[in-house]
Amino acid sequence: MRSRIFPLIVTFVVFVALYLIGFQRFPAFGTTRVIANFLTDKSFLGIAAVGMTFVIISGGIDLSVGSVIAFTGVLCALLIGELGMHPLAAFGIALVIGAAFGAAMGAVIHYFKIPAFIVTLAGMFLARGGAFVLSQESIPIEHPFFAQISDIYYVFPDRGRLTVIAVLFLIVLLVGILLAHYTRFGRNVYGLGGNSTAALLLGVPVGRTTIMVYMLSSLLATLAGVVYTLYTRSGYPRATIGLELDAIAAVVIGGTLLTGGVGYIAGTFIGVMIQGVIQTYINFDGTLNSWWTKIAIGMLLFFFIALQKFLTNYRGNFGLSRKRAVAPAGD
Amino acid sequence: MVDTKTAFEKAPAPRGFSVARLLRANRKLLFPLAAFLLILLGNWLISPNFFNVRLVEGRLLGSLVDIFNRGAPTVLLAIGMTLVIATKGIDLSVGAVIAICGAVAAVLISETELSPVVVIIISLGAGLLCGLWNGVLVAVFDIQPFIATLILMVVGRGIAQLITEGQIAVFNNPTLEFIGKGVVLGLPFPILLSAFVFILVLVFVRRTAIGLLIESVGSNDRASYYAGIDARAIKLLVYVISGLCAAVAGLIITADIKGADANNAGLWLELDAVLAVVIGGTLLSGGRFYLGLSVIGALIIQSIQTGIFVSGLPPTFNLIVQALVILAILFLQSDDFRRPFARLFQRLRRHS
C-alpha cells in the first residue's frame, strides 16, 4: 500500500523543491498573487486533467480534450455573438454536445473493441475540424456577462485574487476526489483499470463504466472550454493545440499509473501546479524561451514514467499482484 | 522450418491463369487500390481535367503529379510508421522530428559555411538520434510506445523552437532547395526521393530476413525472444528507420518552403501517417505489414485533400473528412462491427 503512494510523495517533493527554487530566486513566489494566478492560469488545464485522470485510471486515454476545448470556445462564441444567446444557455448547449461526443467515443471503444487512443485521435480530428468549419479565425465575445464574471473575486490580504474560474477548478477537483473514492462509479473505474476481465467477472458494468468515463472526460473538457472562453473572452479554432499532452503529463506526474488501476485525483492537482510553477518561473526569468516550459514538462514526464517503470518492475506493480506481474510483457 | 518446406512442395502447382484466383490471392491489395481509384475517379468527376498532365518547360504538371509530389512527406512517414506499427508500436513523434530536422537544416545552411551535403547528413543524423531515443524508451525501458513517443512529441517542437530561436528560419541555397523543388526527368524530385526510399526499405526488409523478424516481434515479442530473435534490436531498428524517414520528409518540407517553421512544419502529419498505414491494412495490433499498401494509403489521403481542394470546399473540411474516413476504416476492420452484418448475410443465404 505504501509503495502505491510513493510516486505521489515524489511528486509532492518535486513540487515543493521547484517552488522553493522559484521562491529563492523570485521572492514574489511567496505572495498569494502568484499562487492565486497558478490556479487561474491553469484552471482549464486542471479541469481537463481531472477528467483525464479518470480515463487513465480506467486503463484508457483521451487525446481529444485539447480539440474539444477549442470547439467549445468557437461554438460558444458563435452562439453568443451570432445568435445572441445568453452565455449560460450557450454553455449549457456546449456541455450537452460535449457529453454526447464523449459518450459516443466511449461506445465505439467498448462495442467495437477499437483502441482508445485511435478512437480519441479520430475524435481529436473531428472536434478540431468542427471548430475550423465553424470559424477560421478568432471570434471575440462581447457580452456584459463576461465582465460581470471577471468582476467577482475574493481578494487576499496581499491583493491576490481568487477568481471565479479558479474556484470552479477547485470545485471540480473536490467533486472528482469524491467521485473517485466514495462512489460506486469510482470503484468501478479503478476495477476496470486494474483488470478488466476480473472486473467483468465481479459484476462491474464494463460497458456502462467505459462510456461514462469518456463522457465524463469530454464533459470536463467542455467545461474547461467554457472556462477557457471566460478566461480569453474569445473563441479560437487553433486554441489549446497539444493541451491533451499537458493534461496527460499532469496525470502521470501526479502518480497515476499509465497501465491503469492506480492513481489519485489529488496527485493530478499537484501535477498541474508543478506545470504552473515551471511556467511562472520561466515567465519571471524573462530571458528563457517560453518553449523551455514544454521541454521541462517533457523531461519531468520522462522522469516519472521511468520511475513508474522502475517501481512496477522491481516492486511487483506497486504492491498489487496483477496479471502483468505474473506474466510480463508480450502477451 | 523443414515442415513448411515439404508442405510447400506438396502443394499442387497452379494450373493456368485465373483472374478469380489472382483476386483471391491479392484480396488485401484490392480494397486500398479500389479506394484509391474510386477517389481519383471522384476527383475526376469534380474537375474534368483532373487527369490532364502537361509538360511545361521540361516539367510535368497536373493534379495527378501534384498528388504524388505533395504526398511525398506522408508517403515517407507512412513507410517508417508501417514498420513501427508492425512491431505493435506507434510513433507519434514524427511530426516533431520533421520540425527538428527542418530547423537543423535551415539554421545550419543559413548561419554556417557548411556545404549543403554536410548539412543534409547532419539533419538526417538528428532524425536518427530522435529515432534512437524513441527506440531506447520502447525497447530498453519497455515503455508503451505511444507514451514513449509522446514525450518527444511534446518536447520536439520545443527543441525545434530553440534551434530556430523562435523565428521562422529562412535560407537561400539552390542545392538544399533542390530537394523540395528540383525536377529530374520531368518529375519533381520529392516523388523520386520517396520512391527511392520506398524501394530501399522494401529491399531491406523483404530481401533479407528483417521483415519476417519484424512481423514475428509484432505478433508475439516474447515468443520471438525465446525463438532467438533479438526483439529489442528489432524494435530499436524500426524506430530509427522511422526517425530517418521523418528526417527526409522534414528536409523536403523545409526545402519546399525555403524555411523552417518550428510551430507548423509537420503538424498533424503523424496522424496522416498512422491513417495511411491503417488504410493499407496493417493492423495496429502488429504482425503482418504491407509497405506498398501503406504508400497507397498515403496517396489516398493526399488525393482526398487534393479532391477537397479542387472541389472548392474550404480546406477546413480536411480534418473532418479524414476523421470520418479513419473511423469508417476502423469500423470495417473491427470484427465486432462486422459480425452482425456477417450473420445477416448468412441468414439471407440460408433462406434463399
XYZ file of C-alpha atoms in Angstrom:
683
model
C 0.000 0.000 0.000
C 2.812 2.372 0.876
C 4.552 1.832 -2.475
C 1.360 2.913 -4.208
C 1.595 6.315 -2.557
C 5.336 6.546 -3.183
C 5.087 8.257 -6.605
C 2.674 10.750 -5.067
C 5.227 11.571 -2.363
C 7.928 12.006 -5.013
C 5.597 14.335 -6.923
C 4.950 16.381 -3.835
C 8.660 16.625 -3.041
C 9.365 17.742 -6.624
C 6.652 20.378 -6.340
C 7.999 21.729 -3.058
C 11.558 21.710 -4.395
C 10.603 23.566 -7.584
C 8.540 26.026 -5.584
C 11.415 26.697 -3.182
C 13.833 27.172 -6.100
C 11.422 29.718 -7.524
C 10.891 31.365 -4.148
C 14.605 31.670 -3.534
C 15.187 33.360 -6.907
C 11.968 35.413 -7.005
C 10.549 36.209 -3.530
C 7.239 37.111 -5.228
C 6.575 33.354 -5.404
C 5.517 33.554 -1.793
C 2.677 36.004 -2.389
C -0.913 34.875 -2.774
C -0.998 36.837 -6.008
C 1.316 34.336 -7.683
C -0.343 31.338 -6.057
C -3.832 32.529 -6.997
C -2.569 33.080 -10.532
C -1.387 29.457 -10.669
C -4.986 28.439 -10.052
C -6.471 30.872 -12.558
C -3.950 30.309 -15.360
C -4.041 26.545 -15.040
C -7.769 26.211 -14.324
C -8.768 24.911 -17.761
C -5.806 22.534 -17.882
C -6.645 21.341 -14.373
C -10.317 20.691 -15.133
C -9.417 18.729 -18.267
C -6.728 16.842 -16.324
C -9.255 15.695 -13.703
C -11.262 14.036 -16.489
C -8.080 12.610 -17.977
C -7.208 11.071 -14.603
C -10.428 9.044 -14.619
C -9.755 7.892 -18.186
C -6.184 6.839 -17.445
C -7.165 5.092 -14.188
C -9.725 3.127 -16.237
C -6.856 1.979 -18.460
C -7.657 4.257 -21.410
C -6.538 7.570 -22.850
C -8.337 10.608 -24.256
C -6.432 12.564 -26.896
C -9.386 14.745 -27.877
C -9.510 17.154 -24.925
C -7.494 19.996 -26.480
C -9.676 19.989 -29.579
C -12.863 19.753 -27.524
C -11.806 22.894 -25.638
C -11.206 24.777 -28.905
C -14.519 23.551 -30.348
C -16.380 24.645 -27.219
C -14.808 28.085 -27.410
C -15.751 28.626 -31.059
C -19.256 27.200 -30.544
C -19.929 29.429 -27.536
C -18.544 32.478 -29.326
C -20.875 31.854 -32.272
C -23.942 31.085 -30.136
C -23.411 34.238 -28.095
C -22.203 36.528 -30.883
C -24.276 35.392 -33.887
C -27.432 34.049 -32.270
C -27.485 36.469 -29.368
C -27.866 33.728 -26.783
C -27.212 34.262 -23.121
C -23.763 32.837 -22.282
C -25.223 30.444 -19.705
C -27.554 28.947 -22.328
C -24.650 28.652 -24.773
C -22.535 26.932 -22.117
C -25.392 24.531 -21.402
C -25.712 23.566 -25.061
C -21.934 23.100 -25.344
C -21.877 20.853 -22.261
C -24.655 18.645 -23.645
C -22.883 18.316 -27.004
C -19.576 17.585 -25.249
C -21.094 14.865 -23.070
C -22.766 13.224 -26.082
C -19.481 13.368 -28.004
C -17.612 11.632 -25.177
C -20.332 9.017 -24.738
C -20.143 8.241 -28.452
C -16.370 7.767 -28.261
C -16.760 5.518 -25.226
C -19.411 3.452 -27.005
C -17.184 2.978 -30.060
C -14.266 1.972 -27.832
C -16.349 -0.528 -25.879
C -18.591 -2.090 -28.515
C -16.179 -2.255 -31.441
C -13.074 -3.000 -29.366
C -11.024 -0.319 -31.158
C -8.028 1.004 -29.181
C -8.940 4.094 -27.172
C -6.069 6.195 -28.423
C -7.042 5.734 -32.065
C -10.734 6.462 -31.417
C -9.936 9.584 -29.425
C -7.403 10.558 -32.104
C -10.258 10.496 -34.607
C -12.310 12.434 -32.034
C -9.486 14.990 -31.858
C -9.641 15.405 -35.660
C -13.421 15.678 -35.609
C -13.584 18.277 -32.870
C -10.719 20.348 -34.296
C -12.170 20.049 -37.789
C -15.570 21.056 -36.439
C -14.036 24.136 -34.848
C -12.374 25.091 -38.146
C -15.602 24.587 -40.078
C -17.461 26.851 -37.646
C -14.882 29.583 -37.912
C -11.418 30.124 -39.331
C -10.332 32.975 -37.169
C -10.613 34.105 -33.611
C -14.055 35.409 -32.618
C -14.087 37.949 -29.794
C -17.005 37.752 -27.373
C -18.553 40.932 -26.074
C -21.231 40.303 -23.530
C -21.795 42.054 -20.196
C -21.983 38.644 -18.502
C -18.264 38.110 -19.077
C -17.381 41.401 -17.422
C -19.667 40.546 -14.508
C -17.953 37.175 -14.032
C -14.460 38.626 -14.118
C -15.526 41.278 -11.579
C -16.306 38.615 -8.999
C -13.283 37.562 -6.998
C -12.073 37.161 -3.476
C -9.167 39.408 -2.538
C -6.478 38.063 -0.232
C -4.745 40.444 2.225
C -1.815 40.933 -0.158
C -4.090 41.539 -3.151
C -4.051 38.035 -4.621
C -7.283 37.440 -6.483
C -9.188 34.172 -6.234
C -11.247 34.300 -9.431
C -14.475 32.500 -10.308
C -12.726 30.128 -12.693
C -10.130 29.241 -10.057
C -12.945 28.394 -7.651
C -14.626 26.361 -10.399
C -11.391 24.396 -10.801
C -11.242 23.705 -7.067
C -14.881 22.561 -7.054
C -14.266 20.185 -9.977
C -11.235 18.869 -8.131
C -13.242 18.240 -4.979
C -16.100 16.566 -6.861
C -13.538 14.473 -8.725
C -11.976 13.252 -5.492
C -15.408 12.386 -4.052
C -16.413 10.651 -7.277
C -13.219 8.611 -7.432
C -13.029 7.440 -3.842
C -16.536 7.496 -2.399
C -18.860 6.308 -5.150
C -19.626 3.031 -6.873
C -18.686 4.614 -10.218
C -15.242 5.465 -8.849
C -14.645 1.926 -7.607
C -15.786 0.550 -10.965
C -13.283 2.784 -12.752
C -10.415 1.539 -10.552
C -11.576 -2.048 -11.041
C -11.776 -1.658 -14.798
C -8.252 -0.277 -14.999
C -6.810 -2.835 -12.596
C -8.015 -5.852 -14.524
C -10.967 -5.524 -16.871
C -11.596 -9.273 -17.096
C -11.695 -9.669 -13.338
C -13.868 -6.560 -13.103
C -16.331 -8.065 -15.577
C -16.429 -11.340 -13.654
C -17.008 -9.450 -10.411
C -20.043 -7.783 -11.914
C -18.668 -4.369 -12.819
C -20.786 -2.978 -15.678
C -17.791 -2.622 -18.008
C -19.656 -1.114 -20.952
C -21.536 1.455 -18.933
C -18.442 2.428 -16.952
C -16.328 2.833 -20.119
C -18.955 5.028 -21.747
C -19.368 7.090 -18.588
C -15.617 7.581 -18.199
C -15.227 9.045 -21.684
C -18.432 11.029 -21.236
C -17.031 12.486 -18.021
C -13.730 13.318 -19.701
C -15.376 15.114 -22.625
C -17.835 16.841 -20.287
C -14.960 18.165 -18.191
C -13.035 19.117 -21.337
C -16.090 21.102 -22.441
C -16.260 22.725 -19.026
C -12.565 23.525 -19.434
C -13.521 25.066 -22.786
C -16.146 27.192 -21.041
C -13.521 28.309 -18.528
C -11.090 28.993 -21.357
C -13.750 31.111 -23.062
C -14.312 33.073 -19.851
C -10.543 33.429 -19.468
C -9.753 34.628 -23.016
C -13.187 36.095 -23.904
C -12.922 34.678 -27.406
C -13.283 31.511 -29.441
C -10.263 30.463 -31.488
C -10.136 27.251 -33.562
C -6.355 26.900 -33.149
C -6.531 27.293 -29.370
C -5.037 24.749 -26.951
C -3.268 22.609 -29.553
C -1.444 19.909 -27.616
C -3.235 20.578 -24.326
C -4.062 16.870 -24.103
C -0.353 16.221 -23.769
C -0.050 18.679 -20.881
C -3.047 17.010 -19.253
C -1.563 13.534 -19.664
C 1.737 14.857 -18.313
C -0.049 16.311 -15.270
C -1.786 12.990 -14.619
C 1.379 10.918 -14.991
C 3.484 13.345 -12.953
C 0.708 13.123 -10.359
C 1.492 9.464 -9.822
C -1.261 7.799 -11.852
C -0.131 4.568 -13.431
C -0.406 4.627 -17.232
C -1.416 0.985 -17.265
C -4.483 1.902 -15.229
C -5.895 0.880 -11.877
C -3.766 3.140 -9.688
C -3.934 6.890 -9.273
C -5.125 9.884 -7.316
C -7.024 12.977 -8.421
C -5.112 14.930 -5.780
C -1.862 13.860 -7.456
C -3.098 15.316 -10.722
C -3.680 18.619 -8.920
C -0.049 18.675 -7.840
C 0.971 17.725 -11.396
C -0.929 20.733 -12.727
C 0.595 23.012 -10.073
C 4.102 21.803 -10.976
C 3.458 22.930 -14.537
C 2.223 26.262 -13.175
C 5.408 26.724 -11.145
C 7.626 25.899 -14.125
C 5.751 28.275 -16.394
C 5.740 31.089 -13.851
C 9.459 30.653 -13.233
C 10.188 30.872 -16.954
C 7.929 33.908 -17.299
C 9.590 35.657 -14.361
C 13.052 34.892 -15.669
C 12.269 36.626 -18.952
C 15.435 35.510 -20.761
C 14.341 31.923 -21.245
C 12.382 30.934 -24.337
C 8.828 30.030 -23.345
C 9.341 26.684 -25.091
C 11.519 25.650 -22.184
C 8.220 25.024 -20.374
C 7.382 22.243 -22.831
C 10.868 20.808 -22.586
C 10.856 20.877 -18.786
C 7.440 19.201 -18.694
C 8.645 16.584 -21.173
C 11.688 15.835 -19.028
C 9.521 15.526 -15.911
C 7.146 13.258 -17.813
C 10.082 11.075 -18.788
C 11.395 11.034 -15.228
C 8.068 9.942 -13.778
C 7.450 7.294 -16.446
C 10.907 5.903 -15.756
C 10.106 5.960 -12.027
C 6.856 4.086 -12.663
C 8.699 1.511 -14.722
C 11.273 1.065 -12.008
C 8.605 0.622 -9.344
C 6.450 -1.754 -11.408
C 9.417 -3.898 -12.364
C 11.122 -4.095 -9.025
C 8.322 -3.877 -6.518
C 5.767 -6.126 -8.137
C 3.468 -3.487 -9.566
C 3.115 -1.092 -6.674
C 2.369 -3.924 -4.312
C -0.504 -5.144 -6.450
C -0.296 -8.648 -7.835
C -1.678 -8.227 -11.301
C -1.631 -10.220 -14.476
C 1.367 -8.401 -15.861
C 3.371 -9.071 -12.744
C 2.969 -12.819 -13.233
C 3.487 -12.987 -16.985
C 5.418 -9.884 -18.015
C 5.308 -8.325 -21.468
C 4.452 -9.725 -24.811
C 1.152 -11.442 -24.040
C 11.068 -24.757 -40.994
C 11.519 -28.179 -42.558
C 7.789 -28.855 -42.334
C 6.758 -25.744 -44.196
C 9.159 -26.588 -46.959
C 7.704 -30.028 -47.524
C 4.193 -28.627 -47.322
C 5.189 -26.134 -49.933
C 6.432 -28.832 -52.239
C 3.291 -30.915 -51.735
C 1.014 -28.021 -52.754
C -0.372 -28.546 -56.249
C 1.220 -26.419 -58.901
C -1.108 -23.654 -60.134
C -2.678 -24.608 -63.425
C -3.256 -21.871 -65.971
C -4.200 -18.288 -65.279
C -7.337 -17.380 -63.390
C -8.496 -13.888 -62.564
C -10.558 -15.205 -59.652
C -7.541 -16.874 -58.074
C -5.399 -13.825 -58.633
C -8.007 -11.664 -56.910
C -8.399 -14.096 -54.045
C -4.654 -14.280 -53.518
C -4.370 -10.499 -53.504
C -7.553 -9.724 -51.608
C -5.655 -7.480 -49.212
C -4.472 -5.394 -52.128
C -7.896 -4.940 -53.609
C -9.558 -2.709 -51.053
C -6.997 0.118 -50.816
C -6.340 0.084 -54.557
C -10.057 0.228 -55.322
C -10.476 3.034 -52.799
C -7.608 4.955 -54.405
C -9.040 4.577 -57.900
C -12.526 5.458 -56.643
C -11.281 8.667 -55.037
C -9.311 9.580 -58.163
C -12.470 8.932 -60.179
C -14.433 11.123 -57.774
C -11.858 13.875 -58.232
C -12.200 13.481 -61.997
C -15.983 13.916 -61.712
C -15.497 17.077 -59.678
C -12.936 18.558 -62.022
C -12.935 17.040 -65.544
C -9.334 17.966 -66.328
C -8.083 16.133 -63.260
C -6.126 13.508 -65.202
C -4.581 16.033 -67.617
C -0.809 16.076 -67.414
C 1.117 18.699 -69.366
C 4.794 19.144 -69.998
C 5.764 22.724 -69.251
C 9.431 23.729 -69.514
C 10.583 20.145 -69.045
C 8.393 19.682 -66.025
C 5.237 17.584 -65.742
C 2.290 19.485 -64.358
C -1.160 18.296 -63.354
C -3.242 17.265 -60.381
C -2.048 13.671 -60.571
C 1.611 14.697 -60.400
C 0.654 17.066 -57.635
C -0.823 14.254 -55.533
C 2.423 12.290 -55.738
C 4.504 15.412 -55.101
C 2.508 16.803 -52.151
C 2.035 13.306 -50.803
C 5.777 12.575 -50.682
C 6.278 13.537 -46.986
C 3.260 11.475 -45.903
C 4.470 8.554 -48.029
C 7.873 8.717 -46.350
C 6.344 8.861 -42.865
C 3.986 6.004 -43.737
C 6.944 3.812 -44.737
C 8.611 4.256 -41.342
C 5.320 4.082 -39.472
C 4.419 0.766 -41.152
C 7.472 -0.927 -39.713
C 6.846 0.604 -36.279
C 3.192 -0.434 -36.235
C 4.183 -3.909 -37.439
C 6.083 -4.340 -34.157
C 2.887 -3.406 -32.262
C 4.234 0.089 -31.692
C 3.362 3.587 -32.824
C 5.469 6.669 -33.439
C 3.621 9.854 -32.537
C 6.766 11.969 -32.679
C 7.300 12.055 -36.453
C 5.693 15.492 -36.821
C 8.007 16.891 -34.161
C 11.003 15.138 -35.753
C 10.127 16.855 -39.052
C 10.225 20.186 -37.233
C 13.570 19.386 -35.575
C 15.290 18.152 -38.745
C 13.902 21.039 -40.779
C 15.128 23.509 -38.157
C 18.579 21.925 -38.051
C 18.932 22.082 -41.825
C 17.600 25.644 -42.152
C 19.709 27.083 -39.333
C 22.922 25.326 -40.372
C 22.609 26.350 -44.022
C 21.832 29.979 -43.264
C 24.206 30.579 -40.385
C 27.259 28.434 -41.113
C 29.542 27.873 -44.073
C 28.938 24.126 -44.139
C 28.351 22.566 -47.525
C 24.737 21.517 -48.219
C 25.671 17.842 -48.317
C 27.111 18.023 -44.809
C 24.033 19.899 -43.629
C 21.783 17.207 -45.077
C 23.821 14.490 -43.391
C 23.682 16.305 -40.023
C 19.934 16.772 -40.406
C 19.484 13.068 -41.140
C 21.678 12.386 -38.130
C 19.297 14.432 -35.986
C 16.419 12.261 -37.232
C 18.417 9.156 -36.450
C 19.065 10.391 -32.910
C 15.365 11.111 -32.391
C 14.510 7.618 -33.597
C 17.165 6.152 -31.343
C 15.704 7.994 -28.331
C 12.229 6.602 -29.052
C 13.681 3.171 -29.676
C 15.582 3.142 -26.402
C 12.477 4.164 -24.451
C 10.374 1.460 -26.095
C 12.887 -1.359 -26.408
C 15.103 -0.887 -23.368
C 12.816 0.855 -20.865
C 9.801 -1.132 -22.099
C 7.506 1.918 -22.034
C 4.237 1.742 -24.003
C 5.120 3.083 -27.471
C 2.500 5.793 -27.693
C 3.527 7.211 -24.325
C 7.238 6.919 -25.101
C 6.897 8.766 -28.399
C 4.502 11.250 -26.803
C 7.464 12.603 -24.836
C 9.334 13.577 -27.996
C 6.080 14.841 -29.490
C 5.760 17.278 -26.559
C 9.421 18.203 -26.330
C 10.318 18.041 -30.030
C 8.610 21.244 -31.100
C 10.203 22.983 -28.131
C 13.627 21.774 -29.249
C 12.911 22.931 -32.810
C 11.889 26.328 -31.411
C 15.155 26.562 -29.507
C 17.136 25.702 -32.640
C 15.400 28.387 -34.701
C 15.311 30.737 -31.675
C 11.585 31.212 -32.120
C 11.932 32.622 -35.643
C 10.945 31.115 -38.957
C 14.444 30.349 -40.219
C 14.661 31.172 -43.934
C 17.540 30.346 -46.270
C 18.682 30.655 -49.857
C 20.584 27.682 -51.125
C 19.945 26.080 -54.524
C 21.263 22.648 -53.518
C 19.024 22.344 -50.477
C 16.053 23.813 -52.324
C 16.509 21.158 -54.996
C 15.243 18.515 -52.542
C 11.868 20.223 -52.426
C 11.618 21.953 -55.768
C 14.041 20.144 -58.088
C 12.967 18.412 -61.305
C 14.611 15.262 -62.693
C 13.393 13.760 -65.962
C 10.299 15.928 -65.781
C 9.329 14.616 -62.360
C 9.511 16.648 -59.144
C 12.414 15.464 -57.010
C 10.300 14.618 -53.893
C 8.498 11.932 -55.920
C 11.784 10.329 -56.946
C 13.195 10.652 -53.430
C 10.207 8.986 -51.806
C 10.211 6.254 -54.472
C 13.902 5.688 -53.811
C 13.386 5.423 -50.038
C 10.441 3.094 -50.603
C 12.468 0.725 -52.794
C 15.425 0.915 -50.415
C 13.301 -0.015 -47.377
C 11.362 -2.640 -49.338
C 14.551 -4.365 -50.450
C 15.992 -4.047 -46.951
C 13.041 -5.730 -45.223
C 11.810 -8.129 -47.898
C 15.073 -9.313 -49.457
C 16.529 -10.063 -46.042
C 15.022 -11.761 -43.009
C 14.419 -8.389 -41.315
C 10.809 -8.141 -42.499
C 9.991 -11.585 -41.174
C 11.672 -10.792 -37.862
C 9.673 -7.560 -37.572
C 6.422 -9.429 -38.183
C 7.462 -12.064 -35.678
C 8.217 -9.496 -32.969
C 4.916 -7.755 -33.721
C 2.874 -10.937 -33.412
C 4.495 -12.075 -30.193
C 7.666 -10.490 -28.896
C 8.102 -12.934 -26.040
C 7.835 -15.987 -28.296
C 10.202 -14.310 -30.754
C 12.663 -13.735 -27.936
C 12.521 -17.404 -26.944
C 12.968 -18.331 -30.599
C 16.274 -16.495 -30.523
C 15.256 -13.201 -32.106
C 16.740 -10.090 -30.532
C 13.366 -8.365 -30.120
C 14.996 -5.295 -28.596
C 17.299 -4.740 -31.531
C 14.411 -5.130 -33.978
C 12.305 -2.567 -32.096
C 15.252 -0.186 -31.889
C 15.780 -0.598 -35.627
C 12.206 0.251 -36.645
C 12.144 3.436 -34.586
C 15.471 4.508 -36.081
C 14.116 3.878 -39.596
C 11.005 5.875 -38.709
C 13.176 8.737 -37.435
C 15.236 8.715 -40.640
C 12.111 8.698 -42.835
C 10.773 11.647 -40.831
C 14.101 13.448 -41.330
C 13.876 13.025 -45.119
C 10.274 14.253 -45.015
C 11.430 17.211 -42.913
C 14.107 18.075 -45.483
C 11.517 18.013 -48.291
C 9.081 20.231 -46.395
C 11.815 22.673 -45.339
C 13.336 22.834 -48.815
C 9.912 23.345 -50.348
C 9.101 26.466 -48.328
C 12.756 27.567 -48.085
C 12.434 27.855 -44.346
C 11.763 26.034 -41.113
C 8.591 26.772 -39.168
C 9.004 25.029 -35.823
C 5.347 25.507 -34.930
C 3.656 24.278 -38.061
C 6.083 22.070 -40.003
C 4.682 18.564 -39.992
C 1.817 19.483 -37.683
C -0.678 16.588 -37.511
C 1.305 14.630 -40.106
C 1.791 11.810 -37.581
C -1.947 11.269 -37.752
C -1.889 11.178 -41.552
C 0.881 8.602 -41.379
C -0.975 6.378 -38.907
C -4.103 6.728 -41.021
C -2.180 5.755 -44.170
C -0.835 2.616 -42.541
C -4.255 1.625 -41.202
C -5.890 2.193 -44.595
C -3.182 -0.033 -46.077
C -4.421 -2.915 -43.966
C -1.576 -3.172 -41.449
C -3.280 -3.808 -38.129
C -2.490 -1.648 -35.104
C -2.123 -4.864 -33.147
C 1.071 -5.612 -35.033
C 2.291 -8.549 -37.098
C 1.864 -8.608 -40.864
C 2.680 -5.386 -42.634
C 2.187 -4.120 -46.165
C 4.623 -1.387 -47.196
C 3.201 -0.868 -50.673
C -0.345 -0.597 -49.402
C 0.714 1.971 -46.792
C 2.115 4.080 -49.619
C -1.217 3.765 -51.416
C -2.890 4.716 -48.140
C -0.776 7.875 -48.011
C -1.705 8.666 -51.607
C -5.390 8.117 -50.787
C -5.129 10.731 -48.028
C -3.372 13.149 -50.342
C -5.949 12.621 -53.094
C -8.754 13.247 -50.585
C -7.063 16.519 -49.643
C -6.487 17.419 -53.287
C -10.096 16.464 -54.001
C -11.337 18.772 -51.269
C -9.097 21.458 -52.736
C -10.296 21.101 -56.345
C -13.937 20.753 -55.298
C -13.838 24.257 -53.869
C -14.759 23.108 -50.363
C -12.737 25.086 -47.839
C -9.614 23.136 -46.762
C -11.012 23.298 -43.244
C -13.036 20.213 -44.126
C -9.800 18.215 -44.418
C -9.720 17.252 -40.771
C -13.371 16.210 -40.561
C -13.263 14.165 -43.766
C -10.054 12.467 -42.634
C -11.555 11.674 -39.235
C -14.647 10.168 -40.840
C -12.511 8.102 -43.243
C -10.362 6.751 -40.419
C -13.463 5.861 -38.392
C -15.090 4.122 -41.352
C -11.967 2.049 -41.952
C -11.601 1.170 -38.287
C -15.243 0.038 -38.242
C -14.659 -2.154 -41.288
C -11.601 -3.694 -39.610
C -13.439 -4.345 -36.347
C -14.802 -7.894 -36.094
C -17.401 -6.761 -33.589
C -18.737 -4.269 -36.100
C -18.814 -6.768 -38.969
C -20.295 -9.691 -37.040
C -23.976 -8.602 -37.113
C -23.712 -7.924 -40.847
C -21.982 -11.243 -41.496
C -24.739 -13.038 -39.554
C -27.422 -11.245 -41.523
C -25.701 -12.197 -44.762
C -25.516 -15.858 -43.743
C -29.174 -15.927 -42.763
C -30.164 -14.439 -46.119
C -28.112 -17.052 -47.932
C -29.689 -19.865 -45.940
C -33.161 -18.597 -46.788
C -32.592 -18.256 -50.471
